[in-house]
């Protein structure tokens, strides 16, 4: 397990050689974060993305110990969703339901899909406010844990380059709607960029060489790229990437995990400072 504790300008990097290692890294991160959040009052809201994430994330979270997987305190919600029926193969919530046992489907914040994308966004925002009741900064939510993906064009959630000025279509602008997504299907609702910036923790899960330029743009804080813009103001920012996705990053030494070092009888190396 290779983790690099960066200085405050860089995200924390978890680089994996295969999906098994990535899932192990995700479980460690989730365990650490949930252990802390369970000591706080309130519902823990975990935002997740679509695409290839449902399979990987579901495997990671469903393998957590019951001591942290306290479903009566945890709710999962879609960071973005395609405006299609839940049984449509393009539905993100539908994709997660396929990965979860049916008796756990209640842990997902529901999205009612209307023909009108703005109405879908407004109804979803009300559900998020009512069910998660997140801490707020003004009228903006401080979501607990957000897991984002990215496209090769640098989009994240359903916020695309050149279309990152989303129209305010709801009362508090937590959720917006687009009808011309370059990634099909075209009609979507999505959390807005301020939700990412005010979140308590933001993590990306990114796999594959095709996304390595986007990983580098995130690492370099290239604010022309929506995925890089999604960095939280508090810098609690973590990347879970495979070696292919990280291949354009500058050569860095990885701190092996304390567990591994203790197993080898070594004291963990000092944190890496980029
Ligand atoms: C969506 C996703 C989207 C996704 C990226 C990466 O609903 O389409 O939320 O933002 O995370 O497009 O998708 P892949 O992981 O499938 O490449």
XYZ file of C-alpha atoms and ligand atoms in Angstrom:
291
model
C 0.000 0.000 0.000
C 1.745 3.198 -1.118
C 0.611 6.497 0.330
C 2.334 9.832 0.024
C 1.664 12.450 2.692
C 2.140 15.588 0.643
C 2.617 19.152 1.717
C -0.584 21.185 1.834
C -0.335 22.108 -1.844
C -0.650 18.556 -3.074
C -3.354 15.917 -2.722
C -2.609 12.769 -0.745
C -1.784 10.088 -3.306
C -2.805 6.457 -2.944
C -1.298 4.613 -5.883
C -2.281 1.017 -6.516
C -0.868 -1.642 -8.804
C -4.201 -3.416 -9.112
C -7.833 -3.073 -8.107
C -7.381 -5.277 -5.054
C -4.827 -2.822 -3.672
C -7.047 0.151 -4.559
C -9.979 -1.411 -2.713
C -7.739 -2.013 0.298
C -6.665 1.658 0.210
C -10.287 2.818 -0.092
C -11.294 0.643 2.874
C -8.500 2.116 4.994
C -9.553 5.664 4.049
C -13.251 4.937 4.686
C -12.453 3.296 8.031
C -10.375 6.283 9.152
C -12.973 8.840 8.068
C -16.027 6.938 9.347
C -14.365 6.263 12.710
C -13.966 10.011 13.175
C -17.391 10.937 11.761
C -19.205 8.374 13.926
C -17.915 10.234 16.980
C -19.742 13.347 15.730
C -23.528 13.773 15.855
C -25.728 13.602 12.767
C -26.146 11.628 9.575
C -22.963 10.847 7.644
C -23.451 11.669 3.963
C -21.214 9.950 1.412
C -21.494 11.210 -2.171
C -20.550 8.827 -4.978
C -20.216 9.136 -8.735
C -21.303 6.992 -11.655
C -19.499 5.457 -14.605
C -17.059 2.791 -13.410
C -17.217 3.838 -9.748
C -20.313 1.858 -8.619
C -18.520 -1.484 -8.924
C -15.245 -0.469 -7.249
C -16.787 1.666 -4.520
C -19.479 -0.885 -3.658
C -16.853 -3.616 -3.246
C -14.824 -1.315 -0.986
C -17.607 -0.102 1.303
C -19.490 -3.399 1.603
C -16.267 -5.043 2.845
C -15.895 -2.685 5.817
C -16.191 -4.024 9.375
C -19.592 -3.575 11.097
C -17.856 -1.338 13.656
C -17.706 1.438 11.031
C -20.401 0.374 8.587
C -23.165 1.694 10.839
C -25.950 2.063 8.264
C -28.331 3.709 10.692
C -25.911 6.692 10.669
C -24.756 6.581 7.038
C -26.513 7.635 3.835
C -25.107 7.425 0.316
C -26.114 9.860 -2.403
C -25.455 10.398 -6.097
C -23.105 13.289 -6.860
C -24.617 13.338 -10.312
C -27.356 11.379 -11.991
C -28.616 10.907 -15.475
C -32.275 11.948 -15.867
C -33.487 8.498 -16.903
C -35.701 5.910 -15.208
C -33.898 4.008 -12.440
C -34.201 0.752 -14.391
C -32.420 2.348 -17.363
C -28.888 0.979 -17.814
C -27.616 4.592 -17.689
C -28.965 5.252 -14.180
C -26.174 5.733 -11.622
C -28.490 4.920 -8.720
C -29.641 1.865 -10.643
C -25.991 0.842 -11.077
C -25.400 1.062 -7.310
C -28.577 -0.877 -6.568
C -27.247 -3.681 -8.777
C -24.107 -3.756 -6.583
C -25.934 -3.603 -3.226
C -28.183 -6.180 -1.559
C -31.815 -5.073 -1.896
C -32.217 -4.812 1.889
C -29.660 -1.983 1.804
C -31.257 0.064 -0.983
C -32.774 2.320 1.694
C -29.318 3.806 2.421
C -29.384 5.749 -0.853
C -30.932 9.220 -0.910
C -33.755 8.868 -3.463
C -33.913 10.838 -6.704
C -37.335 11.289 -8.313
C -36.858 11.662 -12.053
C -39.125 14.119 -13.849
C -39.236 14.957 -17.536
C -38.038 18.430 -16.552
C -34.369 18.339 -15.451
C -34.723 21.486 -13.308
C -37.621 19.929 -11.398
C -35.547 16.764 -10.901
C -32.701 18.901 -9.537
C -34.974 20.876 -7.215
C -36.655 17.773 -5.811
C -33.268 16.097 -5.317
C -31.866 19.126 -3.509
C -34.835 19.017 -1.127
C -34.165 15.327 -0.463
C -30.485 16.013 0.243
C -31.344 18.835 2.653
C -34.081 16.868 4.422
C -32.308 13.482 4.730
C -28.664 14.504 5.231
C -29.180 17.790 7.038
C -25.472 18.561 6.457
C -23.576 21.268 8.283
C -23.673 24.383 6.128
C -21.399 27.308 5.285
C -24.059 29.946 4.703
C -26.507 28.176 2.393
C -23.882 25.783 1.022
C -23.505 22.189 2.317
C -20.389 20.802 3.976
C -20.826 17.211 2.802
C -18.799 14.668 4.771
C -17.198 12.488 2.075
C -17.350 12.952 -1.692
C -15.960 10.441 -4.170
C -15.487 11.903 -7.647
C -14.480 10.405 -10.956
C -13.156 12.261 -13.973
C -13.333 11.970 -17.723
C -10.405 12.181 -20.149
C -11.663 15.693 -21.002
C -11.215 16.745 -17.361
C -14.904 16.746 -16.413
C -16.011 15.633 -12.988
C -19.532 14.813 -11.888
C -21.489 16.337 -14.772
C -19.439 19.532 -14.904
C -17.662 19.720 -18.245
C -14.917 21.989 -19.612
C -16.492 25.020 -21.278
C -19.798 24.246 -19.554
C -18.677 24.814 -15.971
C -20.934 27.823 -15.424
C -24.010 25.882 -14.461
C -27.348 27.709 -14.333
C -28.879 28.134 -10.856
C -32.056 26.056 -11.081
C -32.745 25.341 -7.403
C -33.331 27.366 -4.242
C -29.823 26.860 -2.793
C -27.801 25.880 -5.883
C -26.637 22.589 -4.373
C -27.807 20.795 -7.503
C -27.917 21.994 -11.077
C -29.185 20.487 -14.338
C -27.752 20.207 -17.814
C -29.437 19.083 -21.028
C -26.408 19.032 -23.341
C -23.904 16.782 -21.613
C -21.102 15.864 -24.034
C -21.022 12.510 -22.206
C -24.286 10.719 -22.989
C -26.973 10.633 -21.879
C -27.339 14.405 -22.361
C -29.807 15.259 -19.562
C -28.329 15.157 -16.057
C -28.474 16.648 -12.601
C -25.237 17.283 -10.750
C -23.896 18.705 -7.525
C -22.404 22.119 -8.172
C -18.750 23.068 -7.771
C -19.297 24.952 -4.457
C -20.482 21.643 -2.939
C -17.057 20.167 -3.712
C -15.144 23.234 -2.486
C -16.942 23.353 0.887
C -16.928 19.576 1.447
C -15.115 18.179 4.492
C -13.348 15.523 2.390
C -13.010 15.060 -1.376
C -11.439 12.011 -3.006
C -11.038 10.982 -6.620
C -11.019 7.399 -7.855
C -9.231 7.341 -11.221
C -7.986 4.374 -13.251
C -6.221 4.067 -16.586
C -3.514 5.799 -18.624
C -6.033 7.812 -20.675
C -6.765 9.911 -17.591
C -3.132 10.474 -16.598
C -3.120 14.037 -18.073
C -6.138 14.871 -15.898
C -4.422 13.403 -12.817
C -1.416 15.618 -13.546
C -3.718 18.659 -13.994
C -5.322 17.910 -10.608
C -1.886 17.502 -9.011
C -0.711 20.798 -10.560
C -3.916 22.640 -9.574
C -4.673 23.522 -13.214
C -7.867 25.478 -12.561
C -8.890 25.339 -16.229
C -9.864 21.703 -15.559
C -13.168 21.069 -13.695
C -11.675 18.017 -11.928
C -8.898 20.248 -10.524
C -11.416 22.952 -9.543
C -13.175 20.372 -7.322
C -10.416 20.647 -4.685
C -11.896 21.466 -1.245
C -10.853 24.718 0.430
C -9.692 22.763 3.506
C -7.307 20.697 1.310
C -8.648 17.392 2.673
C -8.043 16.081 -0.815
C -7.071 12.496 -1.706
C -6.469 10.685 -4.987
C -6.930 6.952 -5.404
C -5.188 6.180 -8.685
C -3.692 3.170 -10.347
C -0.121 3.290 -11.658
C -1.287 3.957 -15.214
C -3.349 6.976 -14.172
C -0.398 8.300 -12.169
C 2.248 7.804 -14.828
C 2.607 11.529 -15.641
C 3.138 12.541 -12.022
C 6.633 13.695 -11.050
C 8.818 10.909 -9.691
C 7.984 10.667 -6.002
C 8.983 8.341 -3.196
C 6.089 6.476 -1.654
C 5.785 6.101 2.088
C 4.964 2.486 2.650
C 2.059 2.043 5.022
C 2.883 1.997 8.766
C 1.352 -1.491 9.005
C 3.670 -2.791 6.309
C 6.678 -1.182 7.981
C 5.725 -2.439 11.441
C 5.357 -5.900 9.915
C 8.892 -5.500 8.581
C 10.044 -4.203 12.013
C 10.959 -0.775 10.573
C 9.795 2.598 11.873
C 7.658 4.374 9.232
C 9.691 6.827 7.116
C 9.095 10.558 7.710
C 6.171 11.996 5.674
C 7.163 12.841 2.128
C 7.295 16.600 1.479
C 6.964 17.432 -2.220
C -21.316 10.100 -14.599
C -20.167 10.236 -13.671
C -18.986 10.883 -14.315
C -17.902 9.852 -14.185
C -16.768 10.138 -15.130
C -15.823 8.938 -15.168
O -22.435 10.015 -14.129
O -21.055 9.971 -15.792
O -20.463 10.722 -12.456
O -18.546 12.079 -13.752
O -17.404 9.830 -12.843
O -17.302 10.377 -16.410
O -16.537 7.835 -15.663
P -15.730 6.438 -15.837
O -15.247 6.098 -14.468
O -16.766 5.471 -16.339
O -14.620 6.716 -16.794
